[in-house]
Short mmCIF file of N, CA, C and O in Angstrom, two decimals:
data_model
loop_
_atom_site.label_atom_id
_atom_site.label_comp_id
_atom_site.label_asym_id
_atom_site.label_seq_id
_atom_site.Cartn_x
_atom_site.Cartn_y
_atom_site.Cartn_z
N UNK A 1 129.92 154.45 146.01
CA UNK A 1 129.03 154.12 144.81
C UNK A 1 128.72 155.78 143.98
O UNK A 1 128.73 156.55 144.51
N UNK A 2 128.72 155.53 142.87
CA UNK A 2 128.95 156.76 142.05
C UNK A 2 127.42 156.78 141.71
O UNK A 2 126.37 156.08 141.99
N UNK A 3 127.06 158.29 141.47
CA UNK A 3 126.10 158.91 141.59
C UNK A 3 124.87 158.22 140.49
O UNK A 3 123.32 158.15 140.35
N UNK A 4 125.48 157.63 139.17
CA UNK A 4 124.88 157.35 138.11
C UNK A 4 124.01 155.87 138.63
O UNK A 4 123.21 155.74 138.17
N UNK A 5 125.06 154.98 139.10
CA UNK A 5 124.45 153.99 139.58
C UNK A 5 123.34 154.33 140.95
O UNK A 5 122.22 153.30 140.79
N UNK A 6 123.40 155.37 141.49
CA UNK A 6 122.51 155.57 142.42
C UNK A 6 120.69 155.80 141.96
O UNK A 6 119.96 155.33 141.97
N UNK A 7 120.82 156.42 140.69
CA UNK A 7 119.88 156.98 140.03
C UNK A 7 119.69 155.80 139.10
O UNK A 7 117.95 155.56 139.37
N UNK A 8 120.06 154.90 138.68
CA UNK A 8 120.01 153.84 137.88
C UNK A 8 119.41 153.11 139.23
O UNK A 8 117.50 152.43 138.80
N UNK A 9 119.50 152.56 140.37
CA UNK A 9 118.53 151.75 141.38
C UNK A 9 117.49 152.80 141.50
O UNK A 9 116.34 152.05 141.72
N UNK A 10 117.30 153.85 141.75
CA UNK A 10 116.33 154.73 141.99
C UNK A 10 114.97 154.67 141.51
O UNK A 10 114.20 154.40 141.69
N UNK A 11 115.43 154.78 139.81
CA UNK A 11 114.60 154.60 139.00
C UNK A 11 114.15 153.03 138.54
O UNK A 11 112.87 152.90 138.22
N UNK A 12 114.97 152.33 138.94
CA UNK A 12 114.52 150.56 139.05
C UNK A 12 113.55 150.30 139.96
O UNK A 12 112.48 149.67 139.61
N UNK A 13 113.80 151.32 141.16
CA UNK A 13 112.87 150.85 142.12
C UNK A 13 111.56 151.60 141.99
O UNK A 13 110.64 151.23 142.38
N UNK A 14 111.56 152.56 141.27
CA UNK A 14 110.41 153.25 141.07
C UNK A 14 109.52 152.57 140.22
O UNK A 14 108.08 152.35 140.22
N UNK A 15 110.26 151.90 139.21
CA UNK A 15 109.50 151.17 137.88
C UNK A 15 108.95 149.62 138.40
O UNK A 15 107.71 149.62 138.24
N UNK A 16 109.60 149.42 139.62
CA UNK A 16 109.09 147.83 140.10
C UNK A 16 108.06 148.44 141.01
O UNK A 16 106.78 147.62 140.92
N UNK A 17 107.92 149.02 141.79
CA UNK A 17 107.11 149.50 142.45
C UNK A 17 105.42 149.98 141.74
O UNK A 17 104.59 149.63 141.96
N UNK A 18 105.76 150.74 140.41
CA UNK A 18 104.76 151.39 139.65
C UNK A 18 103.87 149.99 139.22
O UNK A 18 102.96 149.66 139.09
N UNK A 19 105.26 149.26 138.73
CA UNK A 19 104.80 147.91 138.06
C UNK A 19 103.89 146.99 138.80
O UNK A 19 102.48 146.40 138.91
N UNK A 20 104.28 146.90 140.06
CA UNK A 20 103.73 146.63 140.92
C UNK A 20 102.24 146.61 141.60
O UNK A 20 101.23 145.81 141.90
N UNK A 21 102.34 147.96 141.47
CA UNK A 21 100.69 148.39 141.76
C UNK A 21 99.80 148.22 140.97
O UNK A 21 98.93 148.12 140.88
N UNK A 22 100.28 148.54 139.75
CA UNK A 22 99.55 148.14 138.58
C UNK A 22 99.12 146.98 138.55
O UNK A 22 97.84 146.50 138.00
N UNK A 23 99.74 145.82 138.60
CA UNK A 23 99.49 144.19 138.39
C UNK A 23 98.47 144.54 139.78
O UNK A 23 97.58 143.77 139.75
N UNK A 24 98.57 144.71 141.06
CA UNK A 24 97.41 144.69 142.03
C UNK A 24 96.19 145.32 141.60
O UNK A 24 95.39 144.71 141.78
N UNK A 25 96.54 146.41 141.08
CA UNK A 25 95.07 147.06 140.62
C UNK A 25 94.35 146.25 139.90
O UNK A 25 92.94 146.12 139.47
N UNK A 26 95.01 145.77 138.40
CA UNK A 26 94.30 144.96 137.72
C UNK A 26 93.56 143.69 138.28
O UNK A 26 92.42 143.20 138.08
N UNK A 27 94.54 143.19 139.15
CA UNK A 27 94.09 141.67 140.06
C UNK A 27 93.04 142.37 140.57
O UNK A 27 91.71 141.61 140.87
N UNK A 28 92.90 143.45 141.42
CA UNK A 28 91.58 143.74 142.19
C UNK A 28 90.42 144.19 141.47
O UNK A 28 89.63 143.71 141.65
N UNK A 29 90.68 144.58 140.36
CA UNK A 29 89.40 144.82 139.72
C UNK A 29 89.12 143.25 138.54
O UNK A 29 87.83 143.23 138.31
N UNK A 30 89.98 142.57 138.32
CA UNK A 30 89.30 141.20 138.08
C UNK A 30 88.64 140.25 139.31
O UNK A 30 87.92 139.61 138.46
N UNK A 31 89.28 140.52 140.22
CA UNK A 31 88.67 139.13 141.32
C UNK A 31 86.65 139.45 141.23
O UNK A 31 86.22 140.38 141.33
N UNK A 32 86.39 138.10 141.45
CA UNK A 32 85.05 138.42 141.72
C UNK A 32 84.57 138.63 142.53
O UNK A 32 85.03 138.74 144.01
N UNK A 33 83.12 139.32 142.80
CA UNK A 33 82.72 139.97 144.15
C UNK A 33 82.33 138.58 144.79
O UNK A 33 82.24 138.86 146.02
N UNK A 34 81.58 137.90 144.50
CA UNK A 34 81.65 136.37 145.38
C UNK A 34 81.94 135.41 144.47
O UNK A 34 81.87 134.99 143.38
N UNK A 35 82.61 134.42 145.32
CA UNK A 35 83.00 133.22 144.72
C UNK A 35 81.90 131.99 145.08
O UNK A 35 81.78 131.93 146.07
N UNK A 36 82.13 131.27 143.86
CA UNK A 36 80.94 129.85 144.55
C UNK A 36 82.29 128.61 144.99
O UNK A 36 81.34 127.59 145.12
N UNK A 37 83.19 129.09 145.33
CA UNK A 37 84.50 128.09 146.04
C UNK A 37 84.32 127.93 147.00
O UNK A 37 83.03 128.55 147.82
N UNK A 38 84.87 127.17 147.96
CA UNK A 38 84.52 126.70 149.32
C UNK A 38 84.64 128.25 150.18
O UNK A 38 84.86 128.86 149.96
N UNK A 39 84.45 127.74 151.49
CA UNK A 39 83.96 128.67 152.83
C UNK A 39 85.61 129.15 152.61
O UNK A 39 85.79 130.49 153.07
N UNK A 40 86.79 128.89 152.65
CA UNK A 40 87.93 129.15 152.81
C UNK A 40 88.22 130.34 151.78
O UNK A 40 88.83 131.26 152.45
N UNK A 41 88.20 130.12 150.82
CA UNK A 41 88.26 130.70 149.80
C UNK A 41 87.61 132.15 149.81
O UNK A 41 87.80 133.35 149.02
N UNK A 42 86.28 131.55 150.02
CA UNK A 42 85.41 133.02 150.12
C UNK A 42 85.54 133.53 151.37
O UNK A 42 85.58 134.96 150.98
N UNK A 43 86.25 133.21 152.59
CA UNK A 43 86.65 134.05 153.69
C UNK A 43 87.53 135.07 153.15
O UNK A 43 87.99 135.85 153.77
N UNK A 44 88.73 134.27 152.50
CA UNK A 44 89.80 134.88 152.42
C UNK A 44 89.50 136.50 151.23
O UNK A 44 90.10 137.44 151.60
N UNK A 45 89.00 136.15 150.41
CA UNK A 45 88.47 137.25 149.55
C UNK A 45 87.51 138.08 149.92
O UNK A 45 87.61 139.35 149.53
N UNK A 46 86.61 137.70 150.99
CA UNK A 46 86.13 138.44 151.65
C UNK A 46 86.91 139.57 152.68
O UNK A 46 86.72 140.84 152.43
N UNK A 47 87.78 138.92 153.03
CA UNK A 47 88.20 139.65 153.89
C UNK A 47 89.45 140.49 152.83
O UNK A 47 89.50 141.97 153.07
N UNK A 48 89.87 140.54 151.83
CA UNK A 48 90.70 141.27 151.10
C UNK A 48 89.93 142.31 150.31
O UNK A 48 90.35 143.67 150.26
N UNK A 49 88.59 141.82 150.36
CA UNK A 49 87.76 142.62 149.67
C UNK A 49 87.31 143.83 150.67
O UNK A 49 86.68 144.88 150.18
N UNK A 50 87.11 143.14 151.91
CA UNK A 50 86.66 144.25 152.93
C UNK A 50 87.66 145.61 152.93
O UNK A 50 87.58 146.43 153.49
N UNK A 51 88.79 145.20 152.80
CA UNK A 51 89.77 145.98 153.22
C UNK A 51 90.02 146.84 152.13
O UNK A 51 90.49 148.11 152.51
N UNK A 52 89.87 146.58 151.06
CA UNK A 52 90.37 147.41 149.69
C UNK A 52 89.05 148.43 149.89
O UNK A 52 87.42 147.69 150.18
N UNK A 53 88.99 149.53 149.02
CA UNK A 53 87.87 150.37 148.77
C UNK A 53 87.23 149.62 147.68
O UNK A 53 87.41 148.85 147.32
N UNK A 54 86.02 150.42 147.53
CA UNK A 54 84.87 149.83 146.50
C UNK A 54 85.60 150.27 145.10
O UNK A 54 86.47 150.87 144.90
N UNK A 55 85.04 149.31 144.09
CA UNK A 55 85.81 149.25 142.67
C UNK A 55 85.31 150.63 141.73
O UNK A 55 86.10 150.57 140.97
N UNK A 56 84.40 151.17 142.38
CA UNK A 56 84.17 152.34 141.33
C UNK A 56 85.08 153.41 141.71
O UNK A 56 85.05 154.23 140.73
N UNK A 57 85.98 153.33 142.84
CA UNK A 57 87.12 154.28 143.49
C UNK A 57 88.22 154.00 142.40
O UNK A 57 89.32 155.26 141.89
N UNK A 58 88.56 152.84 141.68
CA UNK A 58 89.78 152.88 140.57
C UNK A 58 89.42 153.16 139.22
O UNK A 58 90.00 153.77 138.91
N UNK A 59 87.73 152.98 139.10
CA UNK A 59 87.38 154.19 137.88
C UNK A 59 87.54 155.59 138.07
O UNK A 59 88.13 156.23 137.21
N UNK A 60 87.23 155.86 139.07
CA UNK A 60 87.22 157.39 139.53
C UNK A 60 88.62 158.18 139.54
O UNK A 60 89.23 158.96 139.14
N UNK A 61 89.58 157.30 140.27
CA UNK A 61 91.04 157.35 140.35
C UNK A 61 91.83 157.93 138.92
O UNK A 61 92.48 158.43 138.63
N UNK A 62 91.58 156.24 137.89
CA UNK A 62 92.22 156.60 136.87
C UNK A 62 91.40 157.81 136.03
O UNK A 62 92.52 158.17 135.02
N UNK A 63 90.06 157.69 135.87
CA UNK A 63 89.52 158.94 135.47
C UNK A 63 90.50 160.34 135.78
O UNK A 63 90.68 161.51 134.67
N UNK A 64 90.48 160.75 137.54
CA UNK A 64 91.00 161.34 137.57
C UNK A 64 92.50 161.93 137.25
O UNK A 64 93.06 162.78 136.85
N UNK A 65 93.22 160.66 137.15
CA UNK A 65 94.89 160.64 136.86
C UNK A 65 94.73 161.51 135.02
O UNK A 65 95.54 161.85 134.71
N UNK A 66 93.52 160.55 134.41
CA UNK A 66 93.92 160.98 132.70
C UNK A 66 93.32 162.34 132.50
O UNK A 66 93.91 163.05 131.79
N UNK A 67 92.29 162.84 133.24
CA UNK A 67 91.91 164.22 132.95
C UNK A 67 93.30 165.17 133.58
O UNK A 67 93.46 166.21 133.15
N UNK A 68 93.68 164.96 134.61
CA UNK A 68 94.92 165.68 135.06
C UNK A 68 95.97 165.90 133.92
O UNK A 68 96.73 166.84 133.79
N UNK A 69 96.35 164.55 133.38
CA UNK A 69 97.06 164.40 132.46
C UNK A 69 96.84 165.43 131.11
O UNK A 69 97.20 166.57 130.73
N UNK A 70 95.43 165.25 130.77
CA UNK A 70 95.11 166.09 129.63
C UNK A 70 95.19 167.46 129.90
O UNK A 70 95.36 168.38 129.00
N UNK A 71 94.68 168.23 131.06
CA UNK A 71 94.42 169.70 131.49
C UNK A 71 96.07 169.99 131.64
O UNK A 71 96.44 170.92 131.14
N UNK A 72 96.88 169.18 132.14
CA UNK A 72 98.54 169.41 131.97
C UNK A 72 99.08 169.58 130.65
O UNK A 72 100.04 170.66 130.24
N UNK A 73 98.91 168.74 129.71
CA UNK A 73 98.86 169.07 128.49
C UNK A 73 98.73 170.01 127.67
O UNK A 73 99.36 170.98 126.78
N UNK A 74 97.50 170.50 127.93
CA UNK A 74 96.74 171.90 127.46
C UNK A 74 97.12 173.15 128.26
O UNK A 74 97.56 173.74 127.48
N UNK A 75 97.74 173.04 129.23
CA UNK A 75 98.38 174.01 130.11
C UNK A 75 99.67 173.98 129.71
O UNK A 75 99.90 175.44 129.16
N UNK A 76 100.04 173.24 129.30
CA UNK A 76 101.89 173.34 128.80
C UNK A 76 101.64 174.01 127.67
O UNK A 76 102.63 174.79 127.09
N UNK A 77 100.66 173.67 126.62
CA UNK A 77 100.50 173.87 125.20
C UNK A 77 100.22 175.39 125.00
O UNK A 77 100.86 175.94 124.29
N UNK A 78 99.47 175.73 126.16
CA UNK A 78 98.95 177.15 126.09
C UNK A 78 99.84 177.86 126.72
O UNK A 78 100.27 179.23 126.17
N UNK A 79 100.60 177.85 127.48
CA UNK A 79 101.77 178.41 128.35
C UNK A 79 102.89 178.61 127.07
O UNK A 79 103.42 179.67 126.98
N UNK A 80 103.27 177.47 126.25
CA UNK A 80 104.30 177.60 125.66
C UNK A 80 103.94 178.65 124.55
O UNK A 80 104.54 179.48 123.65
N UNK A 81 102.34 178.54 124.07
CA UNK A 81 102.14 179.56 122.73
C UNK A 81 101.70 180.86 123.42
O UNK A 81 102.25 181.78 122.62
N UNK A 82 101.42 180.94 124.51
CA UNK A 82 101.43 182.48 124.90
C UNK A 82 102.33 183.24 125.71
O UNK A 82 102.60 184.48 125.69
N UNK A 83 103.13 182.30 126.13
CA UNK A 83 104.37 183.33 126.94
C UNK A 83 105.75 183.06 126.53
O UNK A 83 106.56 183.78 126.50
N UNK A 84 105.85 181.61 125.87
CA UNK A 84 107.39 181.41 125.47
C UNK A 84 107.49 182.00 123.87
O UNK A 84 108.57 181.99 123.62
N UNK A 85 106.52 181.69 123.28
CA UNK A 85 106.67 181.74 121.87
C UNK A 85 106.87 183.50 121.69
O UNK A 85 105.75 184.28 121.96
N UNK A 86 107.79 183.80 120.43
CA UNK A 86 107.62 185.20 120.33
C UNK A 86 106.53 185.67 119.47
O UNK A 86 105.84 184.77 118.53
N UNK A 87 106.25 186.99 119.63
CA UNK A 87 104.81 187.46 118.77
C UNK A 87 105.23 187.53 117.34
O UNK A 87 106.48 187.18 117.00
N UNK A 88 104.20 187.44 116.38
CA UNK A 88 104.47 187.07 114.90
C UNK A 88 105.25 188.36 114.32
O UNK A 88 105.79 187.85 112.98
N UNK A 89 104.95 189.65 114.97
CA UNK A 89 105.47 190.75 114.16
C UNK A 89 106.99 190.94 114.84
O UNK A 89 107.49 191.82 114.48
N UNK A 90 107.91 189.88 115.45
CA UNK A 90 108.82 190.01 115.98
C UNK A 90 110.35 189.58 114.95
O UNK A 90 109.56 188.49 114.30
N UNK A 91 111.31 190.10 114.91
CA UNK A 91 111.90 189.80 113.86
C UNK A 91 112.42 188.31 114.26
O UNK A 91 113.24 187.55 113.28
N UNK A 92 112.46 187.74 115.93
CA UNK A 92 113.09 186.48 115.99
C UNK A 92 112.03 185.66 115.24
O UNK A 92 112.80 184.27 115.24
N UNK A 93 111.31 185.61 114.58
CA UNK A 93 110.15 185.09 113.64
C UNK A 93 110.77 184.65 112.45
O UNK A 93 110.41 183.72 111.77
N UNK A 94 111.68 185.66 112.44
CA UNK A 94 112.36 185.46 110.95
C UNK A 94 113.60 184.76 110.53
O UNK A 94 114.73 183.96 109.95
N UNK A 95 114.41 185.67 111.78
CA UNK A 95 116.21 185.06 111.65
C UNK A 95 116.33 184.88 113.33
O UNK A 95 115.34 185.80 113.98
N UNK A 96 117.56 184.67 113.57
CA UNK A 96 117.99 184.72 114.55
C UNK A 96 119.56 185.27 114.86
O UNK A 96 119.78 185.57 113.75
N UNK A 97 120.01 185.41 115.86
CA UNK A 97 121.44 185.81 116.21
C UNK A 97 122.83 185.57 115.33
O UNK A 97 123.62 186.08 115.07
N UNK A 98 122.32 184.24 115.14
CA UNK A 98 123.46 183.66 114.19
C UNK A 98 123.43 183.40 112.66
O UNK A 98 123.86 182.90 111.82
N UNK A 99 122.57 184.24 112.17
CA UNK A 99 122.00 184.39 110.91
C UNK A 99 123.34 185.33 110.23
O UNK A 99 123.33 185.96 110.66
N UNK A 100 123.97 185.01 109.18
CA UNK A 100 124.31 185.55 108.04
C UNK A 100 123.72 186.30 107.10
O UNK A 100 123.53 185.59 106.34
N UNK A 101 123.43 187.67 107.13
CA UNK A 101 122.45 188.33 106.28
C UNK A 101 123.62 188.63 105.04
O UNK A 101 124.54 189.20 105.25
N UNK A 102 123.20 188.74 103.90
CA UNK A 102 123.93 188.90 102.49
C UNK A 102 123.16 190.35 102.15
O UNK A 102 121.75 190.58 102.22
N UNK A 103 124.36 191.43 102.15
CA UNK A 103 123.91 192.65 102.29
C UNK A 103 124.27 193.02 100.40
O UNK A 103 125.20 193.16 100.15
N UNK A 104 123.25 193.20 99.59
CA UNK A 104 123.37 193.39 98.24
C UNK A 104 123.49 194.57 97.74
O UNK A 104 123.83 194.92 96.38
N UNK A 105 122.99 195.44 98.67
CA UNK A 105 122.43 196.87 97.91
C UNK A 105 121.81 197.08 97.31
O UNK A 105 120.74 196.64 97.30
N UNK A 106 121.76 198.14 96.22
CA UNK A 106 120.55 198.38 95.37
C UNK A 106 120.85 197.72 94.20
O UNK A 106 120.34 197.58 93.03
N UNK A 107 121.89 196.85 93.80
CA UNK A 107 122.25 195.98 92.74
C UNK A 107 121.17 194.53 92.76
O UNK A 107 121.70 193.55 93.43
N UNK A 108 119.97 194.86 92.05
CA UNK A 108 118.98 193.78 92.04
C UNK A 108 119.76 192.39 91.37
O UNK A 108 119.48 191.49 91.53
N UNK A 109 120.36 192.52 90.15
CA UNK A 109 121.27 191.57 89.11
C UNK A 109 121.99 190.96 90.40
O UNK A 109 121.93 189.44 90.17
N UNK A 110 123.10 191.27 91.14
CA UNK A 110 123.40 190.56 92.31
C UNK A 110 122.67 189.63 92.82
O UNK A 110 122.97 188.44 93.03
N UNK A 111 121.61 190.29 93.65
CA UNK A 111 120.66 189.41 94.36
C UNK A 111 120.08 188.54 93.67
O UNK A 111 119.98 187.29 93.99
N UNK A 112 119.77 188.43 92.18
CA UNK A 112 118.85 187.61 91.63
C UNK A 112 120.03 186.59 91.31
O UNK A 112 119.64 185.32 91.17
N UNK A 113 121.14 186.63 90.69
CA UNK A 113 122.17 185.82 90.28
C UNK A 113 122.69 184.74 91.86
O UNK A 113 122.73 184.03 91.68
N UNK A 114 122.72 185.61 93.17
CA UNK A 114 122.99 185.04 94.18
C UNK A 114 121.87 184.07 94.82
O UNK A 114 122.18 182.77 94.73
N UNK A 115 120.49 184.54 94.36
CA UNK A 115 119.50 183.92 94.58
C UNK A 115 119.51 182.59 94.32
O UNK A 115 118.53 181.55 94.79
N UNK A 116 119.40 182.51 92.81
CA UNK A 116 119.15 181.34 92.02
C UNK A 116 120.13 180.37 91.62
O UNK A 116 120.22 179.69 90.61
N UNK A 117 121.33 180.76 92.09
CA UNK A 117 122.25 179.65 91.93
C UNK A 117 122.90 179.11 93.26
O UNK A 117 122.38 179.93 94.25
N UNK A 118 123.59 177.86 92.99
CA UNK A 118 124.08 177.53 94.25
C UNK A 118 125.10 178.09 95.10
O UNK A 118 125.99 178.75 94.10
N UNK A 119 125.24 178.03 96.14
CA UNK A 119 126.19 178.85 96.67
C UNK A 119 127.03 177.83 97.78
O UNK A 119 126.70 176.63 97.77
N UNK A 120 128.15 178.11 98.13
CA UNK A 120 128.93 177.30 99.17
C UNK A 120 128.88 177.08 100.34
O UNK A 120 129.04 176.17 101.37
N UNK A 121 127.80 178.09 100.92
CA UNK A 121 127.14 178.06 102.13
C UNK A 121 125.59 178.61 102.56
O UNK A 121 124.99 178.82 101.49
N UNK A 122 125.23 178.48 103.56
CA UNK A 122 124.04 178.76 103.90
C UNK A 122 123.98 180.41 104.75
O UNK A 122 124.42 180.16 105.22
N UNK A 123 123.41 181.16 103.60
CA UNK A 123 123.16 182.79 104.15
C UNK A 123 122.00 183.26 104.28
O UNK A 123 121.30 182.85 103.22
N UNK A 124 121.26 183.81 105.30
CA UNK A 124 119.97 184.41 104.96
C UNK A 124 120.05 185.52 104.21
O UNK A 124 120.86 186.69 104.29
N UNK A 125 118.86 185.74 103.65
CA UNK A 125 118.96 186.79 102.75
C UNK A 125 117.85 187.58 103.76
O UNK A 125 116.85 187.41 104.17
N UNK A 126 117.87 188.93 103.61
CA UNK A 126 116.91 189.84 104.12
C UNK A 126 115.58 189.61 103.95
O UNK A 126 115.25 189.50 102.52
N UNK A 127 114.55 189.82 104.55
CA UNK A 127 113.18 189.57 104.38
C UNK A 127 112.59 190.31 103.12
O UNK A 127 111.76 190.10 102.54
N UNK A 128 113.20 191.60 102.80
CA UNK A 128 112.86 192.59 101.87
C UNK A 128 113.04 192.29 100.26
O UNK A 128 112.28 191.87 99.77
N UNK A 129 114.52 191.69 100.36
CA UNK A 129 114.91 190.91 99.14
C UNK A 129 114.10 189.81 99.26
O UNK A 129 113.83 189.17 97.96
N UNK A 130 113.97 188.85 100.26
CA UNK A 130 113.03 187.92 99.77
C UNK A 130 111.45 188.02 99.17
O UNK A 130 111.25 187.48 98.07
N UNK A 131 111.07 188.95 99.75
CA UNK A 131 109.75 189.31 99.26
C UNK A 131 109.73 189.83 97.63
O UNK A 131 109.29 189.74 96.46
N UNK A 132 111.02 190.77 97.53
CA UNK A 132 111.37 191.21 96.18
C UNK A 132 111.53 190.12 95.18
O UNK A 132 111.07 190.19 93.91
N UNK A 133 112.17 188.75 95.54
CA UNK A 133 112.38 187.75 94.63
C UNK A 133 110.98 186.82 94.47
O UNK A 133 110.57 186.79 93.27
N UNK A 134 110.22 186.97 95.53
CA UNK A 134 108.97 186.19 95.30
C UNK A 134 107.85 186.63 94.98
O UNK A 134 107.06 186.11 94.24
N UNK A 135 107.78 188.10 94.96
CA UNK A 135 106.54 188.93 94.36
C UNK A 135 106.75 189.85 93.54
O UNK A 135 105.95 190.62 92.89
N UNK A 136 107.82 189.66 92.85
CA UNK A 136 108.16 191.09 91.80
C UNK A 136 107.40 190.27 90.68
O UNK A 136 107.50 189.18 89.99
N UNK A 137 107.40 191.28 89.51
CA UNK A 137 106.43 190.59 88.77
C UNK A 137 107.57 190.55 87.07
O UNK A 137 107.59 190.33 86.12
N UNK A 138 108.88 190.99 87.77
CA UNK A 138 110.07 190.74 86.54
C UNK A 138 110.50 189.29 87.00
O UNK A 138 110.11 188.60 87.66
N UNK A 139 110.40 189.09 84.86
CA UNK A 139 110.82 187.43 84.90
C UNK A 139 112.70 187.40 85.07
O UNK A 139 113.17 188.08 84.65
N UNK A 140 112.94 186.39 85.67
CA UNK A 140 114.52 186.04 86.03
C UNK A 140 114.45 185.21 84.74
O UNK A 140 114.08 184.23 84.34
N UNK A 141 115.66 186.04 84.14
CA UNK A 141 116.35 184.92 82.98
C UNK A 141 117.60 184.44 83.16
O UNK A 141 118.44 184.28 84.21
#
């Protein structure tokens, strides 16, 4: 049998087991404590409820799982922000190794002509040239 089919069956069995557990938990939480029916039903429910733990534990376990998920999400967020993210003064926050930088030299007319016209491709401008275009007091004609 192919490995892909094995994974399909494995995940399908996980799905069926988790769904079954969820349905049992919902049925267990909805079952009444005392039934007004006959003694046979009362005896069956009594045996089932004696085997299962108290209903408070379903709330405790759900809260534990939800808080664990919340702490995990915040932990992953903080790990990504503190460890994996480059510092703000790093050059990797501006450009990457695949960027193509235009070298304009000292000719600012060429830079302004290139920056304000359509080009045939996407090329990264150096950050100092971008700052010059954005924050210079000269008007572009």
